[in-house]
Short mmCIF file of C-alpha atoms in Angstrom, two decimals:
data_model
loop_
_atom_site.label_atom_id
_atom_site.label_comp_id
_atom_site.label_asym_id
_atom_site.label_seq_id
_atom_site.Cartn_x
_atom_site.Cartn_y
_atom_site.Cartn_z
CA UNK A 1 -20.07 7.52 -40.82
CA UNK A 2 -16.76 9.21 -40.20
CA UNK A 3 -15.53 9.13 -36.65
CA UNK A 4 -12.57 10.29 -34.60
CA UNK A 5 -11.67 8.69 -31.29
CA UNK A 6 -9.49 10.17 -28.60
CA UNK A 7 -9.20 8.89 -25.05
CA UNK A 8 -11.93 10.65 -23.14
CA UNK A 9 -10.32 9.83 -19.81
CA UNK A 10 -7.59 12.12 -18.53
CA UNK A 11 -3.99 11.01 -18.87
CA UNK A 12 -1.99 11.55 -15.69
CA UNK A 13 1.79 11.38 -15.84
CA UNK A 14 4.76 12.43 -13.78
CA UNK A 15 6.88 15.42 -14.72
CA UNK A 16 9.82 14.46 -16.90
CA UNK A 17 8.10 11.43 -18.44
CA UNK A 18 6.91 11.14 -22.03
CA UNK A 19 3.20 11.62 -22.62
CA UNK A 20 1.61 9.74 -25.52
CA UNK A 21 -1.85 10.63 -26.75
CA UNK A 22 -3.77 8.61 -29.31
CA UNK A 23 -6.07 9.67 -32.13
CA UNK A 24 -7.90 6.95 -34.06
CA UNK A 25 -10.19 7.57 -36.98
CA UNK A 26 -12.53 5.40 -39.00
CA UNK A 27 -13.77 5.58 -42.58
CA UNK A 28 -11.33 8.38 -43.30
CA UNK A 29 -8.53 8.85 -45.73
CA UNK A 30 -7.23 12.15 -44.40
CA UNK A 31 -4.47 13.77 -46.35
CA UNK A 32 -3.58 15.90 -43.39
CA UNK A 33 -3.97 15.77 -39.66
CA UNK A 34 -3.50 18.60 -37.17
CA UNK A 35 -3.04 18.74 -33.42
CA UNK A 36 -4.20 21.58 -31.20
CA UNK A 37 -3.83 22.45 -27.56
CA UNK A 38 -6.70 23.91 -25.56
CA UNK A 39 -6.45 25.41 -22.09
CA UNK A 40 -9.58 25.85 -19.92
CA UNK A 41 -11.65 28.83 -20.98
CA UNK A 42 -9.55 29.49 -24.08
CA UNK A 43 -9.65 28.76 -27.78
CA UNK A 44 -7.53 25.97 -29.30
CA UNK A 45 -3.97 26.75 -30.35
CA UNK A 46 -2.34 25.06 -33.34
CA UNK A 47 0.64 22.82 -32.59
CA UNK A 48 1.55 20.60 -35.52
CA UNK A 49 0.38 19.50 -38.93
CA UNK A 50 1.39 16.20 -40.53
CA UNK A 51 0.73 15.09 -44.11
CA UNK A 52 -0.15 11.57 -45.20
CA UNK A 53 3.23 11.10 -46.87
CA UNK A 54 5.03 12.02 -43.63
CA UNK A 55 5.39 9.32 -41.02
CA UNK A 56 6.71 11.61 -38.33
CA UNK A 57 6.91 15.33 -37.54
CA UNK A 58 8.81 17.02 -34.71
CA UNK A 59 8.74 20.42 -33.08
CA UNK A 60 10.89 20.98 -30.01
CA UNK A 61 9.59 18.46 -27.40
CA UNK A 62 6.60 17.47 -29.54
CA UNK A 63 6.42 14.56 -31.96
CA UNK A 64 3.51 13.40 -34.09
CA UNK A 65 3.26 10.17 -36.03
CA UNK A 66 0.72 9.34 -38.71
CA UNK A 67 -0.03 5.73 -39.64
CA UNK A 68 -2.55 5.68 -42.48
CA UNK A 69 -2.66 1.88 -42.44
CA UNK A 70 -3.64 1.72 -38.77
CA UNK A 71 -5.71 4.91 -39.17
CA UNK A 72 -3.98 6.36 -36.16
CA UNK A 73 -1.94 9.36 -35.09
CA UNK A 74 0.16 9.45 -31.94
CA UNK A 75 1.14 12.68 -30.22
CA UNK A 76 4.16 12.60 -27.92
CA UNK A 77 5.45 15.18 -25.46
CA UNK A 78 8.90 14.34 -24.16
CA UNK A 79 10.28 15.61 -20.85
CA UNK A 80 6.77 16.70 -19.90
CA UNK A 81 6.25 19.69 -17.62
CA UNK A 82 3.27 20.80 -15.50
CA UNK A 83 2.81 23.64 -18.01
CA UNK A 84 1.98 20.99 -20.63
CA UNK A 85 -1.22 20.20 -18.73
CA UNK A 86 -4.09 20.95 -21.14
CA UNK A 87 -6.55 19.24 -23.47
CA UNK A 88 -5.11 18.11 -26.78
CA UNK A 89 -7.33 17.87 -29.84
CA UNK A 90 -6.62 15.99 -33.03
CA UNK A 91 -8.21 17.12 -36.28
CA UNK A 92 -7.95 15.15 -39.51
CA UNK A 93 -8.53 17.10 -42.69
CA UNK A 94 -10.18 15.39 -45.63
CA UNK A 95 -8.27 15.39 -48.89
CA UNK A 96 -11.10 16.84 -50.92
CA UNK A 97 -12.27 19.43 -48.45
CA UNK A 98 -11.03 22.32 -46.40
CA UNK A 99 -12.82 21.57 -43.17
CA UNK A 100 -11.25 20.31 -40.00
CA UNK A 101 -13.10 17.63 -38.04
CA UNK A 102 -12.11 17.69 -34.39
CA UNK A 103 -11.92 14.84 -31.95
CA UNK A 104 -13.27 15.30 -28.44
CA UNK A 105 -9.77 15.76 -27.03
CA UNK A 106 -7.70 14.12 -24.31
CA UNK A 107 -6.93 15.96 -21.11
CA UNK A 108 -3.31 15.66 -20.01
CA UNK A 109 -2.31 16.28 -16.40
CA UNK A 110 1.42 16.47 -15.64
CA UNK A 111 2.17 16.23 -11.94
CA UNK A 112 5.33 17.74 -10.43
CA UNK B 1 -1.74 42.15 -33.42
CA UNK B 2 -4.89 41.25 -31.53
CA UNK B 3 -5.35 38.09 -33.64
CA UNK B 4 -8.96 36.87 -33.54
CA UNK B 5 -11.34 38.71 -31.26
CA UNK B 6 -14.91 37.80 -30.36
CA UNK B 7 -17.73 39.78 -28.77
CA UNK B 8 -19.46 39.34 -26.46
CA UNK B 9 -17.58 37.01 -24.10
CA UNK B 10 -20.75 35.93 -22.30
CA UNK B 11 -24.41 36.16 -23.23
CA UNK B 12 -27.67 34.95 -21.74
CA UNK B 13 -30.72 34.80 -23.99
CA UNK B 14 -34.28 33.74 -23.49
CA UNK B 15 -35.81 31.23 -25.86
CA UNK B 16 -36.94 32.94 -29.03
CA UNK B 17 -34.63 35.94 -28.77
CA UNK B 18 -32.17 36.74 -31.52
CA UNK B 19 -28.59 37.94 -31.40
CA UNK B 20 -25.41 38.27 -33.44
CA UNK B 21 -22.00 37.04 -32.39
CA UNK B 22 -19.20 39.11 -33.79
CA UNK B 23 -15.75 37.98 -34.88
CA UNK B 24 -12.87 40.06 -36.18
CA UNK B 25 -9.33 39.18 -37.29
CA UNK B 26 -6.43 41.48 -38.05
CA UNK B 27 -4.14 38.95 -39.76
CA UNK B 28 -5.45 39.55 -43.28
CA UNK B 29 -6.68 35.96 -43.40
CA UNK B 30 -8.87 34.88 -46.28
CA UNK B 31 -10.86 32.18 -44.53
CA UNK B 32 -12.95 32.30 -41.39
CA UNK B 33 -14.96 29.73 -39.43
CA UNK B 34 -17.57 29.40 -36.70
CA UNK B 35 -17.53 26.38 -34.38
CA UNK B 36 -19.51 25.36 -31.35
CA UNK B 37 -18.06 23.28 -28.54
CA UNK B 38 -20.20 21.18 -26.24
CA UNK B 39 -19.03 18.84 -23.46
CA UNK B 40 -18.15 15.45 -24.86
CA UNK B 41 -18.89 16.55 -28.44
CA UNK B 42 -15.72 18.32 -29.41
CA UNK B 43 -15.68 21.24 -31.83
CA UNK B 44 -18.29 21.15 -34.56
CA UNK B 45 -18.22 23.41 -37.60
CA UNK B 46 -21.32 25.59 -38.06
CA UNK B 47 -20.40 27.71 -41.09
CA UNK B 48 -17.25 28.77 -42.84
CA UNK B 49 -16.20 31.41 -45.34
CA UNK B 50 -13.42 30.62 -47.77
CA UNK B 51 -13.16 34.25 -48.85
CA UNK B 52 -14.87 37.60 -48.43
CA UNK B 53 -18.45 37.48 -49.61
CA UNK B 54 -18.74 33.66 -49.68
CA UNK B 55 -20.14 31.34 -47.02
CA UNK B 56 -20.80 27.61 -46.80
CA UNK B 57 -22.57 25.33 -44.38
CA UNK B 58 -20.64 23.13 -42.02
CA UNK B 59 -21.74 20.16 -39.97
CA UNK B 60 -24.41 21.86 -37.81
CA UNK B 61 -25.81 24.95 -39.61
CA UNK B 62 -29.49 24.69 -38.64
CA UNK B 63 -30.75 27.64 -36.61
CA UNK B 64 -27.84 29.88 -37.59
CA UNK B 65 -26.99 32.37 -40.31
CA UNK B 66 -23.74 34.08 -41.18
CA UNK B 67 -22.46 37.16 -42.93
CA UNK B 68 -19.01 37.94 -44.36
CA UNK B 69 -19.32 41.40 -45.89
CA UNK B 70 -15.80 42.47 -44.95
CA UNK B 71 -12.67 40.37 -45.08
CA UNK B 72 -11.86 40.97 -41.44
CA UNK B 73 -15.32 40.25 -40.00
CA UNK B 74 -17.48 37.14 -39.77
CA UNK B 75 -20.85 37.41 -38.04
CA UNK B 76 -22.92 34.53 -36.66
CA UNK B 77 -26.63 35.12 -36.16
CA UNK B 78 -29.16 33.23 -34.11
CA UNK B 79 -32.61 34.06 -35.42
CA UNK B 80 -34.68 32.45 -32.68
CA UNK B 81 -32.53 31.06 -29.88
CA UNK B 82 -33.29 27.63 -28.46
CA UNK B 83 -31.90 25.92 -25.33
CA UNK B 84 -30.10 23.44 -27.62
CA UNK B 85 -27.94 26.36 -28.78
CA UNK B 86 -26.44 26.76 -25.33
CA UNK B 87 -22.76 26.25 -26.02
CA UNK B 88 -19.37 27.88 -26.31
CA UNK B 89 -18.86 29.43 -29.74
CA UNK B 90 -15.43 29.83 -31.29
CA UNK B 91 -14.47 31.83 -34.32
CA UNK B 92 -11.30 30.95 -36.22
CA UNK B 93 -9.39 32.19 -39.23
CA UNK B 94 -6.73 30.86 -41.58
CA UNK B 95 -4.66 32.33 -44.37
CA UNK B 96 -6.01 29.96 -46.95
CA UNK B 97 -8.84 27.50 -47.19
CA UNK B 98 -6.80 24.84 -48.85
CA UNK B 99 -5.27 21.94 -47.00
CA UNK B 100 -2.22 22.67 -44.93
CA UNK B 101 -3.33 25.89 -43.27
CA UNK B 102 -3.51 26.08 -39.50
CA UNK B 103 -6.41 27.85 -37.88
CA UNK B 104 -6.19 30.64 -35.34
CA UNK B 105 -8.98 30.69 -32.77
CA UNK B 106 -10.60 33.45 -30.79
CA UNK B 107 -11.25 33.27 -27.04
CA UNK B 108 -14.84 32.12 -27.43
CA UNK B 109 -18.33 33.31 -26.52
CA UNK B 110 -20.22 31.45 -23.82
CA UNK B 111 -23.92 31.50 -24.68
CA UNK B 112 -26.71 30.32 -22.42
CA UNK B 113 -30.28 30.08 -23.67
CA UNK B 114 -32.93 29.73 -20.97
#
């Protein structure tokens, strides 16, 4: 069966450091993968989309990599700030479908 | 623009009761979605609508029904609520249903079934 794995334990880092979150998937060949941010009590907010032919995508302090051989996406936040504290969800999209499948998310805590 | 709005924000039902969750979007999006989010389970797709008047089942459709009579509205019905349907429900919309379209989410409805 298809499965997405994100670290269920919270990631605690110091302000100013780079946060790296991992998304692993099995039995997938996703053509696209999206990352969302979710704050407590709110709906997810779209951050980045990366296609299978793109190895890396950047947006301001955010960077996403997509390794289809390792079946893994890494999400980086450079110069992290306490305001970056949230849960981050990865969502591969199957090539033949239009449905997102969400991972359980990783909670990031950035301490001042 | 209000984006995606959901009503109600909170709801408590007794087992066997029925209700409809309402979702509206003002972005002229073609596609709309209903998800549920449970602790440790992530977001799971219940139903989606690629365009006005069409609906399709997602991963967990049992016990739910949907209606997309107007482009801006997507309704989720619970015919006979069960405690297993206690969850947070999110509605989302996107411009297209093809790959490459980001989804915009509403604030969620927290439903408790006793």
